[in-house]
Amino acid sequence: MGKVTGFMEFERVEEHYEAPTKRLHHYKEFVAPLSDADAKVQGARCMDCGIPFCNSGCPVNNIIPDFNDLVFQGDWKNAMEVLHSTNNFPEFTGRICPAPCEAACTLGINKLPVGIKSIEHAIIDKAWENAWVKPQIPKTKTGKKVAVVGSGPAGLAAAQQLARAGHAVTVFEKNDRIGGLLRYGIPDFKMEKWLIDRRVEQMQAEGVEFVTGTFVGKEALGKEVKNYATKTVSAEQLMKDYDAVIISGGAEQPRDLPVPGRELSGVHFALEFLIPQNKEVAGDLKNEIRATDKHVVVIGGGDTGSDCVGTSNRHGATKVTQFELLPQPPEQENKPLVWPYWPTKLRTSSSHEEGCERDWSVATKRFEGKNGKLEKLIGVRLEWKEGKMSEVPNSEFEIKADLVLLAMGFISPAQQILGAFGVDKDARGNAKASVEGQKAYYTNVPKVFAAGDMRRGQSLVVWAIREGRQCARSVDEFLMGSSVLPR
Ligand SMILES: Cc1cc2nc3c(=O)[nH]c(=O)nc-3n(C[C@H](O)[C@H](O)[C@H](O)COP(=O)(O)OP(=O)(O)OC[C@H]3O[C@@H](n4cnc5c(N)ncnc54)[C@H](O)[C@@H]3O)c2cc1C
Ligand code: SF4
């Protein structure tokens, strides 16, 4: 344990955020990692409380008390080793994880929790700066070949683990660049993309082969697919060429809002706006959907919605409004009731702080416009009783809207790939595979495994990393009869 009385002596220190007035002028990250001295203070606050609830609150089970102590002792290199023993990509989670570990921190019962995520961020950034992060090249090769379909955090974590176990791994990605939603979804101002390139280089040195612009599961390129992929490879071909296949293609089908006026120009899915924006920042093209000088309405209150708010404000929107169907959550959770679980409470993201009007218990009745062009949104207020919603009589209202972004979540994976492999679906349309027992991550199709959002539905980067790691162990066991990869 760090400092025995640290939790009584020191307060939580937050990472420094650049002021909204400045950061709105660019797409770069604006959160600076803790200084060594502040990270040490944060580490000293850890009580090493006996049962580290933070460790089970973290989906990859980061060994948090140990790295907190090592940072307090100034042993950053070993802190990195501890962090990497459970998490392939702490520089991603240290930036964009919502930190369920902190909701589970024991100190958080009556004080502010240890800033675990900020310590993780500081450790891994220092590790890269000091060139401590090296490729881990396997000493022996197994001669087995594994194909991974999809290069999001689940596919990348699985590929890295399997390559380190000595297998020849090829990652197939339909987009032109590697990273899944890390690359084309999450804005640069939350996570800059060179961070992915740096890991890709490490993985290439470890033997992973990346094949981009290649759509898996179709014989001919359909019109829609031609937008990004230039090649296809059939499911049959992969089954023939590889000893095992992991499908980790994400949950790509967005939830639509089929109300009158949905077809008007100016109503878009969130990713139709966010993907080209990341491509624009990368210097590849210009985002045709502009929020500049517009009244923007974002429908949906989650991460994706918040990213639309931040991007719209960077475009120079006149006004950004965000609607949520559910009622406004409480500002503070009832700690004794919910700890150590993830609480429902009002969350204000850095994008909200940059300027946004938020409203809850609102449903959209229709969109209206002229000459096919969106002009306004007609909404209605809702009343929630015992988990059921009803419209408040005579509460219809209208709001000026030049751009509406639908950010209401994702319902399931693209079904085409599941069909191509003949993989069974669960009740929600995800790839059906259990995470328990001897056959964890196995689908119904021999030698085909599923992981990440494609299996569990829309989730988080840290859950995708967990699934990729665990799936890799299952694949390794399947190929070799046993595995030394961590569970
Ligand atoms: C806008 C947005 C913001 C988010 N912000 C956060 C956040 O701040 N923090 C957080 O923890 N989570 C966030 N999430 C969720 C997080 O990004 C996902 O849970 C995570 O990326 C899922 O990882 P994955 O590897 O399962 O799938 P994905 O990241 O979706 O990757 C799947 C990959 O598979 C490829 N693919 C699919 N089908 C095929 C095919 N047939 N052939 C070849 N390739 C294929 C896709 O092109 C894609 O690259 C956000 C999600 C969105 C949409
Ligand atoms: S990965 Fe997320 S939950 Fe785990 S320690 Fe880091 S911030 Fe916490």
Coordinates of C-alpha atoms and ligand atoms in Angstrom, one line a residue:
M1 CA 0.0 0.0 0.0
G2 CA 1.2 3.5 -0.8
K3 CA 0.8 6.0 2.0
V4 CA -1.2 4.6 4.9
T5 CA -2.9 7.9 5.7
G6 CA -2.9 9.1 2.1
F7 CA -6.7 8.8 1.7
M8 CA -7.2 11.1 4.7
E9 CA -4.5 13.7 3.7
F10 CA -5.0 14.2 0.0
E11 CA -7.9 15.2 -2.1
R12 CA -8.6 13.9 -5.6
V13 CA -6.7 15.8 -8.3
E14 CA -8.3 16.1 -11.7
E15 CA -6.6 16.1 -15.1
H16 CA -6.2 19.5 -16.7
Y17 CA -8.7 20.3 -19.5
E18 CA -8.0 23.1 -21.9
A19 CA -10.7 25.8 -21.7
P20 CA -13.7 25.3 -23.9
T21 CA -13.2 28.6 -25.7
K22 CA -9.8 27.4 -26.8
R23 CA -10.4 23.7 -27.5
L24 CA -13.5 24.4 -29.7
H25 CA -11.1 25.8 -32.3
H26 CA -9.4 22.4 -33.0
Y27 CA -10.0 18.6 -33.0
K28 CA -7.0 17.7 -30.9
E29 CA -7.1 16.1 -27.5
F30 CA -7.4 18.7 -24.8
V31 CA -6.8 16.6 -21.6
A32 CA -3.3 16.7 -20.2
P33 CA -2.1 13.6 -18.2
L34 CA -1.3 14.2 -14.5
S35 CA 2.2 15.4 -13.6
D36 CA 4.4 12.8 -11.8
A37 CA 3.7 14.6 -8.5
D38 CA -0.1 14.7 -8.9
A39 CA -0.1 11.0 -10.0
K40 CA 1.9 10.1 -6.9
V41 CA -0.7 11.9 -4.7
Q42 CA -3.5 10.1 -6.5
G43 CA -1.7 6.8 -6.0
A44 CA -1.2 7.6 -2.3
R45 CA -5.0 8.0 -1.9
C46 CA -5.6 4.3 -2.6
M47 CA -6.4 2.5 0.6
D48 CA -5.6 -1.0 -0.6
C49 CA -8.8 -1.8 1.0
G50 CA -8.5 -5.5 1.2
I51 CA -11.3 -6.4 -1.3
P52 CA -10.5 -4.3 -4.3
F53 CA -13.9 -3.7 -5.7
C54 CA -12.3 -1.4 -8.3
N55 CA -10.6 -4.6 -9.7
S56 CA -14.0 -6.3 -10.3
G57 CA -15.6 -3.0 -11.4
C58 CA -13.1 -2.8 -14.2
P59 CA -14.2 -5.1 -17.1
V60 CA -10.5 -6.1 -17.9
N61 CA -9.9 -6.5 -14.1
N62 CA -7.0 -4.1 -14.0
I63 CA -4.9 -4.8 -10.9
I64 CA -5.5 -1.3 -9.7
P65 CA -4.2 -1.2 -6.1
D66 CA -0.9 -2.6 -7.3
F67 CA -0.3 0.0 -10.0
N68 CA -1.5 2.8 -7.6
D69 CA 1.2 1.7 -5.1
L70 CA 3.9 1.4 -7.8
V71 CA 3.1 5.0 -9.0
F72 CA 3.3 6.2 -5.4
Q73 CA 6.7 4.5 -5.1
G74 CA 7.8 6.1 -8.4
D75 CA 8.2 2.7 -10.0
W76 CA 6.5 3.6 -13.3
K77 CA 8.1 0.8 -15.4
N78 CA 6.6 -1.9 -13.2
A79 CA 3.3 0.0 -13.0
M80 CA 3.3 -0.4 -16.8
E81 CA 4.0 -4.1 -16.6
V82 CA 1.1 -4.5 -14.2
L83 CA -1.2 -2.5 -16.4
H84 CA -0.3 -4.4 -19.5
S85 CA -0.8 -7.8 -17.8
T86 CA -4.6 -7.2 -18.0
N87 CA -5.1 -4.6 -20.7
N88 CA -3.6 -4.5 -24.2
F89 CA -4.4 -0.9 -24.9
P90 CA -4.4 1.3 -21.7
E91 CA -3.8 4.4 -23.8
F92 CA -7.3 3.9 -25.3
T93 CA -9.1 3.2 -22.0
G94 CA -7.0 5.8 -20.1
R95 CA -8.6 8.4 -22.4
I96 CA -12.1 7.2 -23.2
C97 CA -13.2 4.7 -20.6
P98 CA -16.1 5.9 -18.5
A99 CA -14.2 4.3 -15.6
P100 CA -16.7 1.9 -13.9
C101 CA -13.7 1.1 -11.6
E102 CA -14.1 4.5 -10.0
A103 CA -17.8 4.0 -9.2
A104 CA -16.6 0.8 -7.4
C105 CA -13.7 2.5 -5.4
T106 CA -14.2 2.0 -1.6
L107 CA -12.9 5.5 -0.9
G108 CA -15.8 6.8 -3.1
I109 CA -18.3 5.7 -0.5
N110 CA -17.7 8.9 1.6
K111 CA -15.2 10.9 -0.5
L112 CA -14.3 11.4 -4.1
P113 CA -12.9 8.1 -5.5
V114 CA -9.2 7.6 -6.5
G115 CA -8.6 9.0 -10.0
I116 CA -7.8 5.5 -11.3
K117 CA -8.4 6.4 -15.0
S118 CA -6.0 9.4 -14.8
I119 CA -3.3 7.2 -13.2
E120 CA -3.7 4.7 -16.0
H121 CA -3.4 7.5 -18.6
A122 CA -0.3 8.8 -16.9
I123 CA 1.4 5.4 -16.6
I124 CA 0.9 4.4 -20.3
D125 CA 1.8 7.8 -21.7
K126 CA 5.0 7.8 -19.7
A127 CA 5.8 4.2 -20.8
W128 CA 5.5 5.1 -24.5
E129 CA 7.5 8.4 -23.9
N130 CA 10.3 6.3 -22.4
A131 CA 10.1 3.6 -25.1
W132 CA 9.4 0.9 -22.6
V133 CA 6.5 -0.4 -24.7
K134 CA 8.2 -3.0 -27.0
P135 CA 6.8 -5.6 -29.4
Q136 CA 6.5 -9.0 -27.7
I137 CA 7.7 -11.3 -30.5
P138 CA 6.9 -15.0 -29.8
K139 CA 9.9 -17.3 -29.5
T140 CA 8.2 -20.1 -31.3
K141 CA 5.6 -20.3 -34.0
T142 CA 2.7 -22.8 -33.8
G143 CA 2.1 -23.1 -37.5
K144 CA -1.6 -22.3 -36.9
K145 CA -3.5 -19.6 -38.9
V146 CA -6.2 -17.4 -37.4
A147 CA -8.3 -14.8 -39.3
V148 CA -9.9 -11.9 -37.3
V149 CA -12.7 -10.1 -39.0
G150 CA -12.9 -6.5 -37.8
S151 CA -10.2 -4.3 -36.4
G152 CA -12.0 -2.6 -33.5
P153 CA -10.7 -3.0 -30.0
A154 CA -12.1 -6.5 -29.7
G155 CA -10.4 -7.7 -32.9
L156 CA -7.1 -5.9 -32.1
A157 CA -6.9 -7.4 -28.6
A158 CA -7.7 -10.9 -29.8
A159 CA -5.1 -10.6 -32.6
Q160 CA -2.4 -9.3 -30.3
Q161 CA -2.9 -12.1 -27.8
L162 CA -2.9 -14.8 -30.5
A163 CA 0.1 -13.4 -32.2
R164 CA 2.0 -13.4 -28.9
A165 CA 1.0 -17.1 -28.5
G166 CA 2.8 -17.8 -31.7
H167 CA -0.1 -18.1 -34.2
A168 CA -0.1 -16.4 -37.7
V169 CA -2.9 -13.8 -37.4
T170 CA -4.5 -11.9 -40.2
V171 CA -6.9 -9.1 -39.5
F172 CA -9.4 -8.3 -42.2
E173 CA -11.0 -4.8 -42.2
K174 CA -13.5 -3.4 -44.7
N175 CA -12.5 0.2 -44.0
D176 CA -9.4 1.8 -45.3
R177 CA -7.8 2.1 -41.9
I178 CA -7.5 0.0 -38.8
G179 CA -9.4 0.7 -35.5
G180 CA -13.1 0.2 -35.8
L181 CA -15.1 2.8 -33.9
L182 CA -11.8 4.0 -32.3
R183 CA -10.9 5.2 -35.8
Y184 CA -14.2 6.0 -37.4
G185 CA -16.7 7.0 -34.7
I186 CA -14.9 8.4 -31.6
P187 CA -13.8 11.9 -32.4
D188 CA -10.1 12.9 -32.5
F189 CA -10.7 15.4 -29.7
K190 CA -11.4 12.4 -27.4
M191 CA -8.7 10.2 -28.8
E192 CA -6.2 11.1 -31.5
K193 CA -5.7 8.5 -34.1
W194 CA -1.9 8.2 -34.2
L195 CA -2.4 6.3 -30.9
I196 CA -3.9 3.5 -33.0
D197 CA -1.2 3.6 -35.7
R198 CA 1.4 3.2 -33.0
R199 CA -0.2 0.0 -31.7
V200 CA -0.7 -1.3 -35.2
E201 CA 3.1 -0.9 -35.8
Q202 CA 3.8 -2.8 -32.6
M203 CA 1.4 -5.5 -33.6
Q204 CA 2.9 -5.8 -37.1
A205 CA 6.3 -6.2 -35.5
E206 CA 4.7 -9.0 -33.4
G207 CA 3.7 -10.7 -36.7
V208 CA 0.1 -9.6 -37.2
E209 CA -0.9 -9.0 -40.8
F210 CA -3.5 -6.3 -41.6
V211 CA -5.6 -6.5 -44.7
T212 CA -7.7 -3.3 -45.1
G213 CA -10.4 -2.3 -47.7
T214 CA -11.6 -5.9 -47.7
F215 CA -15.2 -6.8 -47.0
V216 CA -15.7 -10.3 -45.6
G217 CA -18.7 -12.3 -46.5
K218 CA -19.8 -11.2 -49.9
E219 CA -18.9 -12.5 -53.3
A220 CA -19.6 -9.3 -55.2
L221 CA -19.2 -5.7 -54.0
G222 CA -22.7 -4.1 -53.6
K223 CA -23.2 -0.4 -54.1
E224 CA -23.1 0.4 -50.4
V225 CA -20.0 -1.7 -49.8
K226 CA -18.1 0.0 -52.6
N227 CA -18.1 3.2 -50.5
Y228 CA -15.3 1.8 -48.5
A229 CA -14.1 -1.7 -49.6
T230 CA -12.3 -2.4 -52.8
K231 CA -12.1 -6.2 -52.3
T232 CA -14.1 -9.0 -50.9
V233 CA -13.2 -12.4 -49.4
S234 CA -15.9 -15.0 -48.9
A235 CA -16.6 -16.7 -45.6
E236 CA -16.0 -20.0 -47.3
Q237 CA -12.5 -18.9 -48.3
L238 CA -11.6 -17.9 -44.8
M239 CA -12.9 -21.2 -43.4
K240 CA -10.8 -23.0 -46.0
D241 CA -7.6 -20.9 -45.5
Y242 CA -7.5 -20.6 -41.7
D243 CA -7.6 -22.9 -38.7
A244 CA -9.9 -20.6 -36.7
V245 CA -11.9 -17.4 -37.5
I246 CA -13.0 -14.7 -35.0
I247 CA -15.8 -12.5 -36.1
S248 CA -15.6 -9.1 -34.3
G249 CA -17.4 -6.8 -36.7
G250 CA -19.1 -4.6 -34.1
A251 CA -22.8 -3.6 -33.8
E252 CA -23.2 -1.5 -36.9
Q253 CA -27.0 -1.2 -37.3
P254 CA -28.2 2.1 -35.9
R255 CA -31.6 2.5 -34.4
D256 CA -33.8 4.6 -36.7
L257 CA -36.6 7.0 -36.0
P258 CA -39.3 6.2 -38.5
V259 CA -41.5 9.3 -38.0
P260 CA -43.0 11.4 -40.7
G261 CA -40.4 13.6 -42.3
R262 CA -37.5 11.2 -41.6
E263 CA -36.7 11.4 -45.4
L264 CA -36.0 15.1 -45.3
S265 CA -32.6 16.3 -46.2
G266 CA -30.9 17.3 -43.0
V267 CA -31.9 14.2 -40.9
H268 CA -28.9 11.9 -40.5
F269 CA -27.6 9.0 -38.5
A270 CA -24.9 10.1 -36.1
L271 CA -22.2 8.1 -37.8
E272 CA -23.1 9.6 -41.2
F273 CA -21.8 12.8 -39.6
L274 CA -19.0 11.5 -37.3
I275 CA -17.2 9.1 -39.7
P276 CA -16.5 11.6 -42.5
Q277 CA -15.5 14.1 -39.8
N278 CA -12.7 11.8 -38.6
K279 CA -11.8 11.3 -42.3
E280 CA -11.7 15.1 -42.7
V281 CA -9.4 15.4 -39.7
A282 CA -7.2 12.7 -41.2
G283 CA -7.0 14.8 -44.3
D284 CA -8.8 12.3 -46.5
L285 CA -12.0 14.2 -47.6
K286 CA -14.4 17.0 -46.6
N287 CA -17.3 16.2 -44.3
E288 CA -20.3 17.0 -46.5
I289 CA -22.6 17.3 -43.5
R290 CA -21.9 20.7 -41.9
A291 CA -23.3 22.0 -38.7
T292 CA -21.9 25.5 -39.3
D293 CA -24.4 28.3 -38.5
K294 CA -27.2 25.7 -38.1
H295 CA -29.7 24.8 -35.4
V296 CA -28.7 21.3 -34.6
V297 CA -30.8 18.8 -32.7
V298 CA -29.2 15.7 -31.4
I299 CA -31.6 12.9 -30.5
G300 CA -30.2 10.5 -27.9
G301 CA -28.3 11.2 -24.7
G302 CA -25.4 8.7 -24.8
D303 CA -21.7 8.9 -25.8
T304 CA -22.6 9.0 -29.5
G305 CA -24.9 12.0 -29.0
S306 CA -22.3 13.8 -26.9
D307 CA -19.8 13.3 -29.7
C308 CA -22.2 14.9 -32.1
V309 CA -22.6 17.8 -29.8
G310 CA -18.8 18.3 -29.6
T311 CA -18.4 18.0 -33.3
S312 CA -21.3 20.4 -34.1
N313 CA -19.8 23.0 -31.8
R314 CA -16.5 22.7 -33.5
H315 CA -18.2 23.3 -36.8
G316 CA -19.6 26.5 -35.4
A317 CA -23.3 25.6 -34.9
T318 CA -25.6 28.4 -34.0
K319 CA -27.3 26.3 -31.3
V320 CA -27.1 22.7 -30.2
T321 CA -30.0 21.0 -28.4
Q322 CA -29.9 17.4 -27.2
F323 CA -33.1 15.4 -26.5
E324 CA -33.4 12.3 -24.4
L325 CA -36.5 10.1 -24.2
L326 CA -35.8 9.0 -20.6
P327 CA -36.4 11.3 -17.6
Q328 CA -33.5 13.4 -16.2
P329 CA -31.5 11.3 -13.8
P330 CA -30.6 12.6 -10.3
E331 CA -27.5 14.8 -10.0
Q332 CA -26.1 12.5 -7.3
E333 CA -26.6 8.8 -6.9
N334 CA -27.8 7.2 -3.6
K335 CA -24.3 5.8 -2.8
P336 CA -25.3 3.3 -0.1
L337 CA -27.9 1.9 -2.4
V338 CA -25.9 1.5 -5.6
W339 CA -22.2 1.2 -4.6
P340 CA -20.1 -0.6 -6.0
Y341 CA -22.2 -0.7 -9.2
W342 CA -22.4 1.8 -12.0
P343 CA -24.9 4.4 -10.9
T344 CA -27.6 6.1 -12.9
K345 CA -26.9 9.8 -12.5
L346 CA -26.6 13.0 -14.5
R347 CA -23.4 12.8 -16.5
T348 CA -22.1 16.0 -18.1
S349 CA -19.4 15.3 -20.7
S350 CA -16.7 17.7 -21.8
S351 CA -18.8 18.2 -25.0
H352 CA -21.8 19.3 -23.0
E353 CA -19.6 21.8 -21.2
E354 CA -18.7 23.3 -24.5
G355 CA -22.3 24.4 -25.1
C356 CA -25.5 22.5 -25.4
E357 CA -29.1 22.7 -24.2
R358 CA -30.2 19.4 -22.8
D359 CA -33.8 18.3 -22.4
W360 CA -35.2 15.0 -21.0
S361 CA -38.5 13.1 -21.3
V362 CA -39.0 14.3 -24.9
A363 CA -40.2 12.3 -27.9
T364 CA -40.1 13.3 -31.5
K365 CA -43.4 13.3 -33.3
R366 CA -42.3 14.3 -36.8
F367 CA -39.9 16.5 -38.8
E368 CA -41.2 19.2 -41.1
G369 CA -39.6 21.1 -43.9
K370 CA -40.0 22.7 -47.3
N371 CA -38.8 21.5 -50.7
G372 CA -37.5 18.3 -49.1
K373 CA -35.3 20.3 -46.7
L374 CA -35.6 20.0 -42.9
E375 CA -36.8 23.1 -41.0
K376 CA -38.2 22.0 -37.7
L377 CA -38.8 19.2 -35.3
I378 CA -42.1 18.6 -33.6
G379 CA -41.8 17.1 -30.2
V380 CA -43.9 16.1 -27.3
R381 CA -43.2 15.9 -23.6
L382 CA -43.4 12.6 -21.8
E383 CA -44.5 11.5 -18.4
W384 CA -42.8 8.3 -16.9
K385 CA -44.7 6.3 -14.4
E386 CA -43.5 2.8 -13.2
G387 CA -41.1 2.6 -16.1
K388 CA -43.9 3.3 -18.7
M389 CA -44.1 6.5 -20.7
S390 CA -47.1 8.4 -21.9
E391 CA -47.4 11.7 -23.8
V392 CA -48.3 14.7 -21.7
P393 CA -51.6 16.0 -23.2
N394 CA -51.3 19.3 -25.1
S395 CA -47.5 19.4 -24.7
E396 CA -46.6 19.4 -28.4
F397 CA -43.9 21.9 -29.2
E398 CA -41.7 22.8 -32.2
I399 CA -38.1 23.7 -32.4
K400 CA -36.1 25.1 -35.3
A401 CA -33.8 22.4 -36.8
D402 CA -31.6 22.6 -39.8
L403 CA -29.7 19.4 -38.9
V404 CA -30.9 16.5 -36.9
L405 CA -28.5 13.8 -35.8
L406 CA -30.0 10.4 -34.7
A407 CA -27.9 9.0 -31.9
M408 CA -30.3 6.5 -30.3
G409 CA -27.9 3.6 -30.1
F410 CA -27.2 0.5 -32.3
I411 CA -29.6 -2.4 -32.4
S412 CA -27.4 -5.2 -33.7
P413 CA -24.5 -6.2 -35.9
A414 CA -24.9 -6.0 -39.7
Q415 CA -26.7 -9.3 -40.4
Q416 CA -24.9 -10.0 -43.6
I417 CA -21.7 -11.3 -42.0
L418 CA -23.6 -13.6 -39.6
G419 CA -25.5 -15.0 -42.5
A420 CA -22.4 -15.5 -44.6
F421 CA -20.8 -17.7 -41.9
G422 CA -24.2 -19.3 -40.9
V423 CA -23.7 -18.1 -37.3
D424 CA -26.8 -18.4 -35.1
K425 CA -28.2 -15.2 -33.6
D426 CA -29.5 -14.5 -30.1
A427 CA -32.8 -12.8 -29.4
R428 CA -31.3 -9.4 -30.1
G429 CA -29.8 -10.4 -33.4
N430 CA -26.2 -10.6 -32.0
A431 CA -23.8 -13.5 -32.8
K432 CA -24.9 -16.2 -30.4
A433 CA -21.9 -17.3 -28.2
S434 CA -21.7 -17.9 -24.5
V435 CA -18.8 -16.5 -22.4
E436 CA -19.0 -19.3 -19.9
G437 CA -17.5 -22.8 -19.7
Q438 CA -15.3 -24.8 -22.0
K439 CA -16.7 -23.4 -25.2
A440 CA -16.6 -19.7 -24.3
Y441 CA -16.9 -17.5 -27.4
Y442 CA -17.6 -20.5 -29.7
T443 CA -20.4 -19.9 -32.2
N444 CA -22.6 -22.8 -33.5
V445 CA -20.2 -23.0 -36.6
P446 CA -17.1 -25.1 -36.0
K447 CA -13.9 -23.0 -35.7
V448 CA -15.8 -19.7 -35.8
F449 CA -15.7 -17.6 -32.7
A450 CA -17.4 -14.2 -31.9
A451 CA -16.3 -11.3 -29.6
G452 CA -17.0 -7.7 -28.9
D453 CA -20.1 -5.7 -29.8
M454 CA -20.9 -8.3 -32.5
R455 CA -21.5 -10.8 -29.7
R456 CA -22.6 -8.6 -26.7
G457 CA -24.3 -5.8 -28.5
Q458 CA -23.4 -2.1 -28.4
S459 CA -21.0 -1.6 -25.4
L460 CA -17.7 0.0 -24.4
V461 CA -14.1 -0.2 -25.6
V462 CA -13.0 -1.8 -22.3
W463 CA -15.6 -4.6 -22.7
A464 CA -14.4 -5.1 -26.3
I465 CA -10.8 -5.5 -25.1
R466 CA -11.9 -8.0 -22.4
E467 CA -13.9 -10.0 -25.0
G468 CA -11.0 -10.0 -27.4
R469 CA -8.6 -11.2 -24.8
Q470 CA -10.8 -13.9 -23.5
C471 CA -11.8 -15.1 -27.0
A472 CA -8.1 -15.3 -27.9
R473 CA -7.6 -17.7 -25.0
S474 CA -10.5 -19.9 -26.2
V475 CA -9.1 -20.0 -29.7
D476 CA -5.7 -20.8 -28.4
E477 CA -7.1 -23.7 -26.3
F478 CA -9.1 -24.9 -29.3
L479 CA -6.0 -24.9 -31.5
M480 CA -3.4 -26.2 -29.1
G481 CA -5.4 -28.2 -26.5
S482 CA -4.3 -25.8 -23.7
S483 CA -3.4 -22.1 -23.3
V484 CA -1.2 -20.0 -21.1
L485 CA -3.0 -16.8 -22.2
P486 CA -4.8 -15.1 -19.3
R487 CA -8.6 -15.6 -19.0
Ligands
LIG1 C1 -19.7 7.6 -31.7 C2 -19.3 6.6 -30.7 C3 -18.6 7.0 -29.6 C4 -18.2 6.1 -28.6 N1 -17.5 6.5 -27.5 C5 -17.1 5.6 -26.6 C6 -16.3 6.0 -25.5 O1 -16.1 7.2 -25.3 N2 -15.9 5.1 -24.6 C7 -16.1 3.8 -24.8 O2 -15.7 2.9 -24.0 N3 -16.9 3.3 -25.9 C8 -17.4 4.2 -26.8 N4 -18.1 3.8 -27.8 C9 -18.4 2.3 -28.0 C10 -17.1 1.6 -28.5 O3 -16.6 2.3 -29.6 C11 -17.5 0.2 -29.0 O4 -18.2 -0.5 -27.9 C12 -16.3 -0.6 -29.4 O5 -15.5 0.1 -30.4 C13 -16.7 -2.0 -29.9 O6 -15.5 -2.6 -30.4 P1 -15.6 -3.8 -31.4 O7 -14.2 -4.2 -31.7 O8 -16.5 -4.9 -30.9 O9 -16.3 -3.2 -32.7 P2 -16.0 -1.9 -33.6 O10 -15.1 -0.9 -32.9 O11 -17.3 -1.5 -34.1 O12 -15.2 -2.6 -34.8 C14 -15.7 -3.5 -35.7 C15 -14.9 -3.4 -37.0 O13 -15.3 -4.5 -37.9 C16 -15.3 -4.1 -39.2 N5 -16.2 -4.9 -40.0 C17 -17.6 -5.1 -39.8 N6 -18.1 -6.0 -40.7 C18 -17.0 -6.3 -41.5 C19 -16.9 -7.2 -42.6 N7 -18.0 -7.9 -43.1 N8 -15.7 -7.3 -43.2 C20 -14.6 -6.7 -42.7 N9 -14.7 -5.8 -41.7 C21 -15.9 -5.7 -41.0 C22 -15.9 -2.6 -39.1 O14 -15.5 -1.9 -40.2 C23 -15.1 -2.1 -37.8 O15 -13.9 -1.6 -38.2 C24 -18.6 4.7 -28.8 C25 -19.3 4.3 -29.9 C26 -19.7 5.2 -30.8 C27 -20.4 4.8 -32.0
SF4_2 S1 -10.0 0.2 -18.1 FE1 -11.6 1.6 -17.4 S2 -12.6 0.5 -15.7 FE2 -10.6 -0.4 -16.0 S3 -9.2 0.7 -14.7 FE3 -9.1 1.7 -16.7 S4 -10.6 3.4 -16.5 FE4 -11.0 1.9 -14.9

